[in-house]
mmCIF file with all atom_site columns, C-alpha atoms in Angstrom:
data_model
loop_
_atom_site.group_PDB
_atom_site.id
_atom_site.type_symbol
_atom_site.label_atom_id
_atom_site.label_alt_id
_atom_site.label_comp_id
_atom_site.label_asym_id
_atom_site.label_entity_id
_atom_site.label_seq_id
_atom_site.pdbx_PDB_ins_code
_atom_site.Cartn_x
_atom_site.Cartn_y
_atom_site.Cartn_z
_atom_site.occupancy
_atom_site.B_iso_or_equiv
_atom_site.pdbx_formal_charge
_atom_site.auth_seq_id
_atom_site.auth_comp_id
_atom_site.auth_asym_id
_atom_site.auth_atom_id
_atom_site.pdbx_PDB_model_num
ATOM 1   C CA . UNK A 1 1   ? -76.985 28.955 -12.232 1.00 28.00 ? 260 UNK A CA 1
ATOM 2   C CA . UNK A 1 2   ? -78.056 30.199 -8.539  1.00 28.00 ? 261 UNK A CA 1
ATOM 3   C CA . UNK A 1 3   ? -76.509 33.615 -7.695  1.00 28.00 ? 262 UNK A CA 1
ATOM 4   C CA . UNK A 1 4   ? -74.572 33.163 -4.267  1.00 27.00 ? 263 UNK A CA 1
ATOM 5   C CA . UNK A 1 5   ? -76.136 36.755 -3.306  1.00 29.00 ? 264 UNK A CA 1
ATOM 6   C CA . UNK A 1 6   ? -79.110 34.227 -2.080  1.00 24.00 ? 265 UNK A CA 1
ATOM 7   C CA . UNK A 1 7   ? -82.645 35.990 -1.181  1.00 22.00 ? 266 UNK A CA 1
ATOM 8   C CA . UNK A 1 8   ? -81.282 39.246 -0.916  1.00 25.00 ? 267 UNK A CA 1
ATOM 9   C CA . UNK A 1 9   ? -81.250 39.759 -4.980  1.00 27.00 ? 268 UNK A CA 1
ATOM 10  C CA . UNK A 1 10  ? -85.086 40.720 -4.908  1.00 26.00 ? 269 UNK A CA 1
ATOM 11  C CA . UNK A 1 11  ? -84.690 44.711 -6.306  1.00 33.00 ? 270 UNK A CA 1
ATOM 12  C CA . UNK A 1 12  ? -83.293 46.320 -8.867  1.00 42.00 ? 271 UNK A CA 1
ATOM 13  C CA . UNK A 1 13  ? -81.556 48.184 -6.554  1.00 42.00 ? 272 UNK A CA 1
ATOM 14  C CA . UNK A 1 14  ? -80.151 44.961 -4.262  1.00 42.00 ? 273 UNK A CA 1
ATOM 15  C CA . UNK A 1 15  ? -78.655 43.497 -7.253  1.00 41.00 ? 274 UNK A CA 1
ATOM 16  C CA . UNK A 1 16  ? -76.974 46.978 -7.981  1.00 48.00 ? 275 UNK A CA 1
ATOM 17  C CA . UNK A 1 17  ? -75.560 46.661 -4.220  1.00 47.00 ? 276 UNK A CA 1
ATOM 18  C CA . UNK A 1 18  ? -74.383 43.304 -4.120  1.00 44.00 ? 277 UNK A CA 1
ATOM 19  C CA . UNK A 1 19  ? -72.842 43.472 -7.215  1.00 50.00 ? 278 UNK A CA 1
ATOM 20  C CA . UNK A 1 20  ? -70.721 46.053 -6.722  1.00 53.00 ? 279 UNK A CA 1
ATOM 21  C CA . UNK A 1 21  ? -70.544 45.004 -2.838  1.00 50.00 ? 280 UNK A CA 1
ATOM 22  C CA . UNK A 1 22  ? -69.796 41.212 -4.045  1.00 49.00 ? 281 UNK A CA 1
ATOM 23  C CA . UNK A 1 23  ? -72.830 39.257 -3.925  1.00 44.00 ? 282 UNK A CA 1
ATOM 24  C CA . UNK A 1 24  ? -72.889 38.036 -7.213  1.00 41.00 ? 283 UNK A CA 1
ATOM 25  C CA . UNK A 1 25  ? -69.444 38.256 -8.419  1.00 41.00 ? 284 UNK A CA 1
ATOM 26  C CA . UNK A 1 26  ? -68.885 34.668 -8.594  1.00 39.00 ? 285 UNK A CA 1
ATOM 27  C CA . UNK A 1 27  ? -71.332 33.560 -10.716 1.00 46.00 ? 286 UNK A CA 1
ATOM 28  C CA . UNK A 1 28  ? -69.949 30.382 -12.431 1.00 41.00 ? 287 UNK A CA 1
ATOM 29  C CA . UNK A 1 29  ? -68.778 28.769 -9.658  1.00 37.00 ? 288 UNK A CA 1
ATOM 30  C CA . UNK A 1 30  ? -67.059 29.512 -6.521  1.00 36.00 ? 289 UNK A CA 1
ATOM 31  C CA . UNK A 1 31  ? -63.117 30.017 -5.797  1.00 35.00 ? 290 UNK A CA 1
ATOM 32  C CA . UNK A 1 32  ? -61.069 29.405 -3.107  1.00 35.00 ? 291 UNK A CA 1
ATOM 33  C CA . UNK A 1 33  ? -59.758 32.675 -0.944  1.00 33.00 ? 292 UNK A CA 1
ATOM 34  C CA . UNK A 1 34  ? -56.407 32.870 -1.703  1.00 36.00 ? 293 UNK A CA 1
ATOM 35  C CA . UNK A 1 35  ? -53.223 35.295 -3.081  1.00 37.00 ? 294 UNK A CA 1
ATOM 36  C CA . UNK A 1 36  ? -51.389 34.241 -6.204  1.00 38.00 ? 295 UNK A CA 1
ATOM 37  C CA . UNK A 1 37  ? -48.514 32.252 -6.361  1.00 33.00 ? 296 UNK A CA 1
ATOM 38  C CA . UNK A 1 38  ? -45.990 35.149 -5.529  1.00 35.00 ? 297 UNK A CA 1
ATOM 39  C CA . UNK A 1 39  ? -48.354 37.930 -4.684  1.00 40.00 ? 298 UNK A CA 1
ATOM 40  C CA . UNK A 1 40  ? -47.592 40.012 -1.869  1.00 43.00 ? 299 UNK A CA 1
ATOM 41  C CA . UNK A 1 41  ? -50.740 40.128 0.951   1.00 46.00 ? 300 UNK A CA 1
ATOM 42  C CA . UNK A 1 42  ? -50.620 43.969 0.748   1.00 52.00 ? 301 UNK A CA 1
ATOM 43  C CA . UNK A 1 43  ? -50.283 44.227 4.428   1.00 55.00 ? 302 UNK A CA 1
ATOM 44  C CA . UNK A 1 44  ? -46.616 46.149 5.325   1.00 57.00 ? 303 UNK A CA 1
ATOM 45  C CA . UNK A 1 45  ? -45.097 46.407 8.939   1.00 56.00 ? 304 UNK A CA 1
ATOM 46  C CA . UNK A 1 46  ? -44.152 49.878 10.233  1.00 57.00 ? 305 UNK A CA 1
ATOM 47  C CA . UNK A 1 47  ? -40.482 49.403 11.293  1.00 57.00 ? 306 UNK A CA 1
ATOM 48  C CA . UNK A 1 48  ? -39.870 49.523 14.893  1.00 59.00 ? 307 UNK A CA 1
ATOM 49  C CA . UNK A 1 49  ? -39.723 53.040 16.509  1.00 60.00 ? 308 UNK A CA 1
ATOM 50  C CA . UNK A 1 50  ? -41.424 54.421 13.576  1.00 70.00 ? 309 UNK A CA 1
ATOM 51  C CA . UNK A 1 51  ? -44.206 56.988 15.225  1.00 82.00 ? 310 UNK A CA 1
ATOM 52  C CA . UNK A 1 52  ? -47.269 55.774 14.295  1.00 90.00 ? 311 UNK A CA 1
ATOM 53  C CA . UNK A 1 53  ? -49.939 58.606 13.395  1.00 91.00 ? 312 UNK A CA 1
ATOM 54  C CA . UNK A 1 54  ? -52.536 58.223 15.400  1.00 91.00 ? 313 UNK A CA 1
ATOM 55  C CA . UNK A 1 55  ? -54.850 61.414 15.232  1.00 95.00 ? 314 UNK A CA 1
ATOM 56  C CA . UNK A 1 56  ? -57.887 61.164 13.178  1.00 96.00 ? 315 UNK A CA 1
ATOM 57  C CA . UNK A 1 57  ? -57.776 64.240 11.555  1.00 96.00 ? 316 UNK A CA 1
ATOM 58  C CA . UNK A 1 58  ? -54.750 64.064 10.227  1.00 97.00 ? 317 UNK A CA 1
ATOM 59  C CA . UNK A 1 59  ? -55.070 59.954 9.164   1.00 97.00 ? 318 UNK A CA 1
ATOM 60  C CA . UNK A 1 60  ? -58.756 61.098 6.772   1.00 97.00 ? 319 UNK A CA 1
ATOM 61  C CA . UNK A 1 61  ? -56.848 64.293 5.530   1.00 97.00 ? 320 UNK A CA 1
ATOM 62  C CA . UNK A 1 62  ? -54.111 61.751 4.496   1.00 97.00 ? 321 UNK A CA 1
ATOM 63  C CA . UNK A 1 63  ? -56.350 59.561 2.659   1.00 97.00 ? 322 UNK A CA 1
ATOM 64  C CA . UNK A 1 64  ? -57.858 62.277 0.893   1.00 96.00 ? 323 UNK A CA 1
ATOM 65  C CA . UNK A 1 65  ? -54.645 63.471 -0.161  1.00 97.00 ? 324 UNK A CA 1
ATOM 66  C CA . UNK A 1 66  ? -54.027 59.585 -1.138  1.00 96.00 ? 325 UNK A CA 1
ATOM 67  C CA . UNK A 1 67  ? -56.762 59.181 -3.615  1.00 96.00 ? 326 UNK A CA 1
ATOM 68  C CA . UNK A 1 68  ? -57.096 63.045 -4.956  1.00 95.00 ? 327 UNK A CA 1
ATOM 69  C CA . UNK A 1 69  ? -53.457 62.378 -6.001  1.00 94.00 ? 328 UNK A CA 1
ATOM 70  C CA . UNK A 1 70  ? -53.915 58.953 -7.767  1.00 94.00 ? 329 UNK A CA 1
ATOM 71  C CA . UNK A 1 71  ? -54.451 59.155 -11.805 1.00 94.00 ? 330 UNK A CA 1
ATOM 72  C CA . UNK A 1 72  ? -54.246 55.899 -12.312 1.00 95.00 ? 331 UNK A CA 1
ATOM 73  C CA . UNK A 1 73  ? -54.287 52.301 -10.540 1.00 96.00 ? 332 UNK A CA 1
ATOM 74  C CA . UNK A 1 74  ? -53.573 48.787 -11.653 1.00 97.00 ? 333 UNK A CA 1
ATOM 75  C CA . UNK A 1 75  ? -53.896 46.163 -9.677  1.00 97.00 ? 334 UNK A CA 1
ATOM 76  C CA . UNK A 1 76  ? -54.898 42.238 -9.071  1.00 97.00 ? 335 UNK A CA 1
ATOM 77  C CA . UNK A 1 77  ? -57.236 41.783 -6.776  1.00 96.00 ? 336 UNK A CA 1
ATOM 78  C CA . UNK A 1 78  ? -59.393 39.005 -4.815  1.00 95.00 ? 337 UNK A CA 1
ATOM 79  C CA . UNK A 1 79  ? -63.218 39.690 -3.404  1.00 93.00 ? 338 UNK A CA 1
ATOM 80  C CA . UNK A 1 80  ? -64.983 37.728 -0.669  1.00 92.00 ? 339 UNK A CA 1
ATOM 81  C CA . UNK A 1 81  ? -68.060 38.048 0.531   1.00 88.00 ? 340 UNK A CA 1
ATOM 82  C CA . UNK A 1 82  ? -69.567 36.600 3.963   1.00 81.00 ? 341 UNK A CA 1
ATOM 83  C CA . UNK A 1 83  ? -69.524 32.876 3.387   1.00 81.00 ? 342 UNK A CA 1
ATOM 84  C CA . UNK A 1 84  ? -66.027 33.174 2.389   1.00 81.00 ? 343 UNK A CA 1
ATOM 85  C CA . UNK A 1 85  ? -66.210 32.575 -1.212  1.00 86.00 ? 344 UNK A CA 1
ATOM 86  C CA . UNK A 1 86  ? -64.114 34.349 -3.386  1.00 90.00 ? 345 UNK A CA 1
ATOM 87  C CA . UNK A 1 87  ? -63.153 35.764 -6.762  1.00 92.00 ? 346 UNK A CA 1
ATOM 88  C CA . UNK A 1 88  ? -60.235 37.204 -8.745  1.00 94.00 ? 347 UNK A CA 1
ATOM 89  C CA . UNK A 1 89  ? -59.579 39.887 -11.135 1.00 96.00 ? 348 UNK A CA 1
ATOM 90  C CA . UNK A 1 90  ? -57.668 42.742 -12.127 1.00 96.00 ? 349 UNK A CA 1
ATOM 91  C CA . UNK A 1 91  ? -58.956 46.095 -11.212 1.00 97.00 ? 350 UNK A CA 1
ATOM 92  C CA . UNK A 1 92  ? -58.264 49.343 -13.714 1.00 97.00 ? 351 UNK A CA 1
ATOM 93  C CA . UNK A 1 93  ? -58.943 52.675 -12.446 1.00 96.00 ? 352 UNK A CA 1
ATOM 94  C CA . UNK A 1 94  ? -58.547 56.453 -13.912 1.00 96.00 ? 353 UNK A CA 1
ATOM 95  C CA . UNK A 1 95  ? -59.670 59.353 -11.639 1.00 94.00 ? 354 UNK A CA 1
ATOM 96  C CA . UNK A 1 96  ? -61.786 60.760 -11.864 1.00 93.00 ? 355 UNK A CA 1
ATOM 97  C CA . UNK A 1 97  ? -64.794 58.343 -12.856 1.00 93.00 ? 356 UNK A CA 1
ATOM 98  C CA . UNK A 1 98  ? -63.724 55.492 -14.666 1.00 95.00 ? 357 UNK A CA 1
ATOM 99  C CA . UNK A 1 99  ? -62.538 52.105 -13.690 1.00 95.00 ? 358 UNK A CA 1
ATOM 100 C CA . UNK A 1 100 ? -62.804 48.508 -14.822 1.00 96.00 ? 359 UNK A CA 1
ATOM 101 C CA . UNK A 1 101 ? -63.443 45.468 -12.694 1.00 96.00 ? 360 UNK A CA 1
ATOM 102 C CA . UNK A 1 102 ? -62.540 42.445 -15.149 1.00 94.00 ? 361 UNK A CA 1
ATOM 103 C CA . UNK A 1 103 ? -63.215 39.246 -13.113 1.00 94.00 ? 362 UNK A CA 1
ATOM 104 C CA . UNK A 1 104 ? -61.560 35.871 -13.689 1.00 93.00 ? 363 UNK A CA 1
ATOM 105 C CA . UNK A 1 105 ? -62.984 32.849 -14.915 1.00 87.00 ? 364 UNK A CA 1
ATOM 106 C CA . UNK A 1 106 ? -65.667 31.673 -13.806 1.00 86.00 ? 365 UNK A CA 1
ATOM 107 C CA . UNK A 1 107 ? -67.155 34.410 -13.020 1.00 88.00 ? 366 UNK A CA 1
ATOM 108 C CA . UNK A 1 108 ? -68.875 36.028 -16.429 1.00 90.00 ? 367 UNK A CA 1
ATOM 109 C CA . UNK A 1 109 ? -69.180 39.529 -14.775 1.00 88.00 ? 368 UNK A CA 1
ATOM 110 C CA . UNK A 1 110 ? -67.361 42.701 -15.855 1.00 91.00 ? 369 UNK A CA 1
ATOM 111 C CA . UNK A 1 111 ? -68.143 46.330 -14.432 1.00 93.00 ? 370 UNK A CA 1
ATOM 112 C CA . UNK A 1 112 ? -67.302 49.268 -15.865 1.00 95.00 ? 371 UNK A CA 1
ATOM 113 C CA . UNK A 1 113 ? -68.076 53.183 -15.632 1.00 95.00 ? 372 UNK A CA 1
ATOM 114 C CA . UNK A 1 114 ? -66.895 55.468 -17.735 1.00 94.00 ? 373 UNK A CA 1
ATOM 115 C CA . UNK A 1 115 ? -66.908 58.855 -15.856 1.00 92.00 ? 374 UNK A CA 1
ATOM 116 C CA . UNK A 1 116 ? -71.003 59.228 -16.227 1.00 89.00 ? 375 UNK A CA 1
ATOM 117 C CA . UNK A 1 117 ? -72.441 55.548 -15.955 1.00 90.00 ? 376 UNK A CA 1
ATOM 118 C CA . UNK A 1 118 ? -71.350 52.796 -14.629 1.00 90.00 ? 377 UNK A CA 1
ATOM 119 C CA . UNK A 1 119 ? -72.446 49.669 -16.199 1.00 92.00 ? 378 UNK A CA 1
ATOM 120 C CA . UNK A 1 120 ? -72.894 45.554 -14.952 1.00 91.00 ? 379 UNK A CA 1
ATOM 121 C CA . UNK A 1 121 ? -72.169 43.171 -18.357 1.00 91.00 ? 380 UNK A CA 1
ATOM 122 C CA . UNK A 1 122 ? -72.889 39.532 -17.731 1.00 91.00 ? 381 UNK A CA 1
ATOM 123 C CA . UNK A 1 123 ? -71.093 37.934 -20.627 1.00 86.00 ? 382 UNK A CA 1
ATOM 124 C CA . UNK A 1 124 ? -73.121 34.549 -20.023 1.00 88.00 ? 383 UNK A CA 1
ATOM 125 C CA . UNK A 1 125 ? -76.177 35.806 -19.882 1.00 89.00 ? 384 UNK A CA 1
ATOM 126 C CA . UNK A 1 126 ? -75.835 38.803 -22.735 1.00 87.00 ? 385 UNK A CA 1
ATOM 127 C CA . UNK A 1 127 ? -77.609 41.109 -20.292 1.00 89.00 ? 386 UNK A CA 1
ATOM 128 C CA . UNK A 1 128 ? -76.020 44.997 -19.068 1.00 90.00 ? 387 UNK A CA 1
ATOM 129 C CA . UNK A 1 129 ? -77.354 47.122 -16.199 1.00 90.00 ? 388 UNK A CA 1
ATOM 130 C CA . UNK A 1 130 ? -76.463 50.901 -16.260 1.00 89.00 ? 389 UNK A CA 1
ATOM 131 C CA . UNK A 1 131 ? -76.701 52.894 -13.204 1.00 86.00 ? 390 UNK A CA 1
ATOM 132 C CA . UNK A 1 132 ? -75.343 56.324 -11.962 1.00 86.00 ? 391 UNK A CA 1
ATOM 133 C CA . UNK A 1 133 ? -71.881 56.581 -10.933 1.00 84.00 ? 392 UNK A CA 1
ATOM 134 C CA . UNK A 1 134 ? -72.862 58.314 -7.882  1.00 81.00 ? 393 UNK A CA 1
ATOM 135 C CA . UNK A 1 135 ? -74.855 55.787 -6.294  1.00 79.00 ? 394 UNK A CA 1
ATOM 136 C CA . UNK A 1 136 ? -72.029 53.435 -6.254  1.00 79.00 ? 395 UNK A CA 1
ATOM 137 C CA . UNK A 1 137 ? -70.311 52.801 -2.832  1.00 81.00 ? 396 UNK A CA 1
ATOM 138 C CA . UNK A 1 138 ? -67.217 52.990 -4.193  1.00 83.00 ? 397 UNK A CA 1
ATOM 139 C CA . UNK A 1 139 ? -67.088 56.852 -4.533  1.00 81.00 ? 398 UNK A CA 1
ATOM 140 C CA . UNK A 1 140 ? -63.492 56.829 -2.849  1.00 82.00 ? 399 UNK A CA 1
ATOM 141 C CA . UNK A 1 141 ? -62.120 55.441 -5.484  1.00 89.00 ? 400 UNK A CA 1
ATOM 142 C CA . UNK A 1 142 ? -64.309 57.498 -8.403  1.00 89.00 ? 401 UNK A CA 1
ATOM 143 C CA . UNK A 1 143 ? -65.221 60.775 -7.173  1.00 90.00 ? 402 UNK A CA 1
ATOM 144 C CA . UNK A 1 144 ? -62.848 63.885 -8.074  1.00 90.00 ? 403 UNK A CA 1
ATOM 145 C CA . UNK A 1 145 ? -61.637 65.880 -5.329  1.00 92.00 ? 404 UNK A CA 1
ATOM 146 C CA . UNK A 1 146 ? -62.878 63.725 -2.593  1.00 93.00 ? 405 UNK A CA 1
ATOM 147 C CA . UNK A 1 147 ? -63.423 64.931 1.253   1.00 96.00 ? 406 UNK A CA 1
ATOM 148 C CA . UNK A 1 148 ? -64.462 62.007 3.279   1.00 95.00 ? 407 UNK A CA 1
ATOM 149 C CA . UNK A 1 149 ? -65.156 64.412 6.040   1.00 95.00 ? 408 UNK A CA 1
ATOM 150 C CA . UNK A 1 150 ? -67.907 65.877 4.132   1.00 94.00 ? 409 UNK A CA 1
ATOM 151 C CA . UNK A 1 151 ? -68.721 62.959 0.982   1.00 92.00 ? 410 UNK A CA 1
ATOM 152 C CA . UNK A 1 152 ? -69.162 60.274 3.949   1.00 93.00 ? 411 UNK A CA 1
ATOM 153 C CA . UNK A 1 153 ? -69.799 59.964 7.638   1.00 94.00 ? 412 UNK A CA 1
ATOM 154 C CA . UNK A 1 154 ? -66.880 58.777 9.794   1.00 97.00 ? 413 UNK A CA 1
ATOM 155 C CA . UNK A 1 155 ? -67.559 56.093 12.380  1.00 97.00 ? 414 UNK A CA 1
ATOM 156 C CA . UNK A 1 156 ? -64.037 55.088 13.054  1.00 97.00 ? 415 UNK A CA 1
ATOM 157 C CA . UNK A 1 157 ? -60.552 55.469 12.602  1.00 98.00 ? 416 UNK A CA 1
ATOM 158 C CA . UNK A 1 158 ? -57.540 53.194 13.989  1.00 97.00 ? 417 UNK A CA 1
ATOM 159 C CA . UNK A 1 159 ? -53.907 52.914 13.606  1.00 96.00 ? 418 UNK A CA 1
ATOM 160 C CA . UNK A 1 160 ? -51.700 49.861 14.408  1.00 95.00 ? 419 UNK A CA 1
ATOM 161 C CA . UNK A 1 161 ? -48.150 49.041 13.040  1.00 94.00 ? 420 UNK A CA 1
ATOM 162 C CA . UNK A 1 162 ? -49.615 46.795 10.381  1.00 95.00 ? 421 UNK A CA 1
ATOM 163 C CA . UNK A 1 163 ? -52.994 48.815 9.024   1.00 96.00 ? 422 UNK A CA 1
ATOM 164 C CA . UNK A 1 164 ? -54.583 51.965 9.343   1.00 98.00 ? 423 UNK A CA 1
ATOM 165 C CA . UNK A 1 165 ? -58.079 51.859 9.005   1.00 98.00 ? 424 UNK A CA 1
ATOM 166 C CA . UNK A 1 166 ? -60.804 54.382 8.090   1.00 97.00 ? 425 UNK A CA 1
ATOM 167 C CA . UNK A 1 167 ? -64.855 53.208 8.577   1.00 97.00 ? 426 UNK A CA 1
ATOM 168 C CA . UNK A 1 168 ? -67.404 55.240 7.401   1.00 96.00 ? 427 UNK A CA 1
ATOM 169 C CA . UNK A 1 169 ? -71.306 55.550 6.329   1.00 94.00 ? 428 UNK A CA 1
ATOM 170 C CA . UNK A 1 170 ? -72.744 56.199 2.814   1.00 90.00 ? 429 UNK A CA 1
ATOM 171 C CA . UNK A 1 171 ? -76.719 57.230 3.021   1.00 87.00 ? 430 UNK A CA 1
ATOM 172 C CA . UNK A 1 172 ? -76.641 58.291 -0.813  1.00 82.00 ? 431 UNK A CA 1
ATOM 173 C CA . UNK A 1 173 ? -75.862 54.483 -2.470  1.00 81.00 ? 432 UNK A CA 1
ATOM 174 C CA . UNK A 1 174 ? -78.646 52.703 -4.417  1.00 75.00 ? 433 UNK A CA 1
ATOM 175 C CA . UNK A 1 175 ? -80.512 50.345 -2.095  1.00 76.00 ? 434 UNK A CA 1
ATOM 176 C CA . UNK A 1 176 ? -79.781 52.271 1.117   1.00 80.00 ? 435 UNK A CA 1
ATOM 177 C CA . UNK A 1 177 ? -77.005 53.102 3.697   1.00 83.00 ? 436 UNK A CA 1
ATOM 178 C CA . UNK A 1 178 ? -73.604 51.013 3.039   1.00 88.00 ? 437 UNK A CA 1
ATOM 179 C CA . UNK A 1 179 ? -70.679 51.307 5.446   1.00 93.00 ? 438 UNK A CA 1
ATOM 180 C CA . UNK A 1 180 ? -67.089 51.064 3.749   1.00 94.00 ? 439 UNK A CA 1
ATOM 181 C CA . UNK A 1 181 ? -63.557 50.530 6.038   1.00 96.00 ? 440 UNK A CA 1
ATOM 182 C CA . UNK A 1 182 ? -61.232 51.604 3.994   1.00 97.00 ? 441 UNK A CA 1
ATOM 183 C CA . UNK A 1 183 ? -57.709 49.565 5.002   1.00 97.00 ? 442 UNK A CA 1
ATOM 184 C CA . UNK A 1 184 ? -54.121 51.301 4.496   1.00 97.00 ? 443 UNK A CA 1
ATOM 185 C CA . UNK A 1 185 ? -50.660 50.233 4.976   1.00 96.00 ? 444 UNK A CA 1
ATOM 186 C CA . UNK A 1 186 ? -49.524 52.467 8.015   1.00 96.00 ? 445 UNK A CA 1
ATOM 187 C CA . UNK A 1 187 ? -45.475 52.142 6.739   1.00 93.00 ? 446 UNK A CA 1
ATOM 188 C CA . UNK A 1 188 ? -46.183 53.992 3.087   1.00 94.00 ? 447 UNK A CA 1
ATOM 189 C CA . UNK A 1 189 ? -50.017 54.271 3.471   1.00 96.00 ? 448 UNK A CA 1
ATOM 190 C CA . UNK A 1 190 ? -51.197 52.609 0.048   1.00 96.00 ? 449 UNK A CA 1
ATOM 191 C CA . UNK A 1 191 ? -54.431 51.418 0.121   1.00 96.00 ? 450 UNK A CA 1
ATOM 192 C CA . UNK A 1 192 ? -54.449 47.874 0.820   1.00 96.00 ? 451 UNK A CA 1
ATOM 193 C CA . UNK A 1 193 ? -57.746 46.933 1.492   1.00 96.00 ? 452 UNK A CA 1
ATOM 194 C CA . UNK A 1 194 ? -61.502 47.719 1.703   1.00 96.00 ? 453 UNK A CA 1
ATOM 195 C CA . UNK A 1 195 ? -64.637 46.481 3.136   1.00 95.00 ? 454 UNK A CA 1
ATOM 196 C CA . UNK A 1 196 ? -68.337 47.204 2.059   1.00 92.00 ? 455 UNK A CA 1
ATOM 197 C CA . UNK A 1 197 ? -71.187 46.622 4.550   1.00 91.00 ? 456 UNK A CA 1
ATOM 198 C CA . UNK A 1 198 ? -74.599 46.555 2.577   1.00 87.00 ? 457 UNK A CA 1
ATOM 199 C CA . UNK A 1 199 ? -77.805 47.467 4.448   1.00 85.00 ? 458 UNK A CA 1
ATOM 200 C CA . UNK A 1 200 ? -78.189 43.990 5.110   1.00 85.00 ? 459 UNK A CA 1
ATOM 201 C CA . UNK A 1 201 ? -75.405 44.109 6.873   1.00 87.00 ? 460 UNK A CA 1
ATOM 202 C CA . UNK A 1 202 ? -73.594 41.607 4.844   1.00 89.00 ? 461 UNK A CA 1
ATOM 203 C CA . UNK A 1 203 ? -69.591 41.981 4.173   1.00 92.00 ? 462 UNK A CA 1
ATOM 204 C CA . UNK A 1 204 ? -67.421 42.071 1.477   1.00 91.00 ? 463 UNK A CA 1
ATOM 205 C CA . UNK A 1 205 ? -63.731 42.167 1.118   1.00 94.00 ? 464 UNK A CA 1
ATOM 206 C CA . UNK A 1 206 ? -61.167 43.366 -1.603  1.00 95.00 ? 465 UNK A CA 1
ATOM 207 C CA . UNK A 1 207 ? -57.964 42.805 -1.180  1.00 96.00 ? 466 UNK A CA 1
ATOM 208 C CA . UNK A 1 208 ? -55.388 44.377 -3.540  1.00 97.00 ? 467 UNK A CA 1
ATOM 209 C CA . UNK A 1 209 ? -52.112 43.622 -4.768  1.00 96.00 ? 468 UNK A CA 1
ATOM 210 C CA . UNK A 1 210 ? -49.271 44.414 -6.964  1.00 96.00 ? 469 UNK A CA 1
ATOM 211 C CA . UNK A 1 211 ? -50.299 47.707 -7.098  1.00 96.00 ? 470 UNK A CA 1
ATOM 212 C CA . UNK A 1 212 ? -49.203 49.799 -10.062 1.00 95.00 ? 471 UNK A CA 1
ATOM 213 C CA . UNK A 1 213 ? -50.159 53.709 -9.836  1.00 94.00 ? 472 UNK A CA 1
ATOM 214 C CA . UNK A 1 214 ? -47.983 54.885 -13.586 1.00 92.00 ? 473 UNK A CA 1
ATOM 215 C CA . UNK A 1 215 ? -49.063 52.528 -16.186 1.00 93.00 ? 474 UNK A CA 1
ATOM 216 C CA . UNK A 1 216 ? -50.798 54.284 -18.888 1.00 93.00 ? 475 UNK A CA 1
ATOM 217 C CA . UNK A 1 217 ? -54.406 52.960 -19.971 1.00 95.00 ? 476 UNK A CA 1
ATOM 218 C CA . UNK A 1 218 ? -56.205 52.841 -22.976 1.00 95.00 ? 477 UNK A CA 1
ATOM 219 C CA . UNK A 1 219 ? -59.537 54.253 -23.576 1.00 94.00 ? 478 UNK A CA 1
ATOM 220 C CA . UNK A 1 220 ? -61.074 51.284 -24.391 1.00 94.00 ? 479 UNK A CA 1
ATOM 221 C CA . UNK A 1 221 ? -61.112 50.169 -21.295 1.00 96.00 ? 480 UNK A CA 1
ATOM 222 C CA . UNK A 1 222 ? -63.722 52.151 -20.252 1.00 96.00 ? 481 UNK A CA 1
ATOM 223 C CA . UNK A 1 223 ? -66.018 52.300 -23.183 1.00 94.00 ? 482 UNK A CA 1
ATOM 224 C CA . UNK A 1 224 ? -69.443 51.376 -22.151 1.00 92.00 ? 483 UNK A CA 1
ATOM 225 C CA . UNK A 1 225 ? -70.588 49.456 -25.229 1.00 85.00 ? 484 UNK A CA 1
ATOM 226 C CA . UNK A 1 226 ? -74.589 49.517 -25.817 1.00 75.00 ? 485 UNK A CA 1
ATOM 227 C CA . UNK A 1 227 ? -74.752 48.625 -29.080 1.00 65.00 ? 486 UNK A CA 1
ATOM 228 C CA . UNK A 1 228 ? -75.032 45.257 -28.963 1.00 57.00 ? 487 UNK A CA 1
ATOM 229 C CA . UNK A 1 229 ? -77.578 44.960 -26.086 1.00 53.00 ? 488 UNK A CA 1
ATOM 230 C CA . UNK A 1 230 ? -80.118 47.241 -27.803 1.00 52.00 ? 489 UNK A CA 1
ATOM 231 C CA . UNK A 1 231 ? -79.739 45.088 -31.334 1.00 48.00 ? 490 UNK A CA 1
ATOM 232 C CA . UNK A 1 232 ? -78.779 41.577 -30.358 1.00 49.00 ? 491 UNK A CA 1
#
C-alpha cells in the first residue's frame, strides 16, 4: 500500500515528522474530509458587542493557562493533509506527556505516548517505531508547565469574532523546524484545531469536535506494548 506522504518519506526522521503531522495517517485508503452527522464544527461565533481580546501577550498567556489547566481531554478529530485526503478518529490525552490517537478504519495506525516515549504502531504491518516525547511537534499537548513564548518562537497572533490564532515555530522537532498554528474559539477560548507545517512546507490540519475535559481515562490507553514486537 502506497503511503500518501510521497517522496518525503525518505528518512526515519521524515517518517516520524510526517506521521505526527499527518503524512502517513491515511494508509489503507483515503476518506473524504468532512464531519460526522451531528458533530459540531468547533467554531463558535462571539456574541455581538462582546469585546475581542487582541493583545498578543494576553492571548498567549490565556493559551498557556488553557493547556496547563487541562488534565484530560477526549475528542473526535478529523485530520487532513495538503492534498485534502483525511482520516478521522479519537484523541485521548492525559497531561503531562500521555496521549493516544486512535485512527478509524481503514488506517492501521495508532500513536501512543506513555509519558516518556512515543510509539507509532502499524497494526497491518506489525511494526512499531519509538521516539522521545521531546521530538514531537505536539508539545502544546504534552509538555508540563507549558510556556508558549519560551518553548516556541511566536510568529503571529491574531483574533476575530470567530477564531483566535497563535502561529509559532519549533526548531527542536526531529526532522527540522516545524511551524504550528493553534486555533481557538474566540467565544470561549477552547481549542478548535491546529495546523502543523513540516520543514518541507506541507500543512496538516487537525479539527477537533465533541471535546470532553472531564472524563477519567484508563491507564491502559497509554501503555506502549513492546513485547509482541520484540518477540513475534
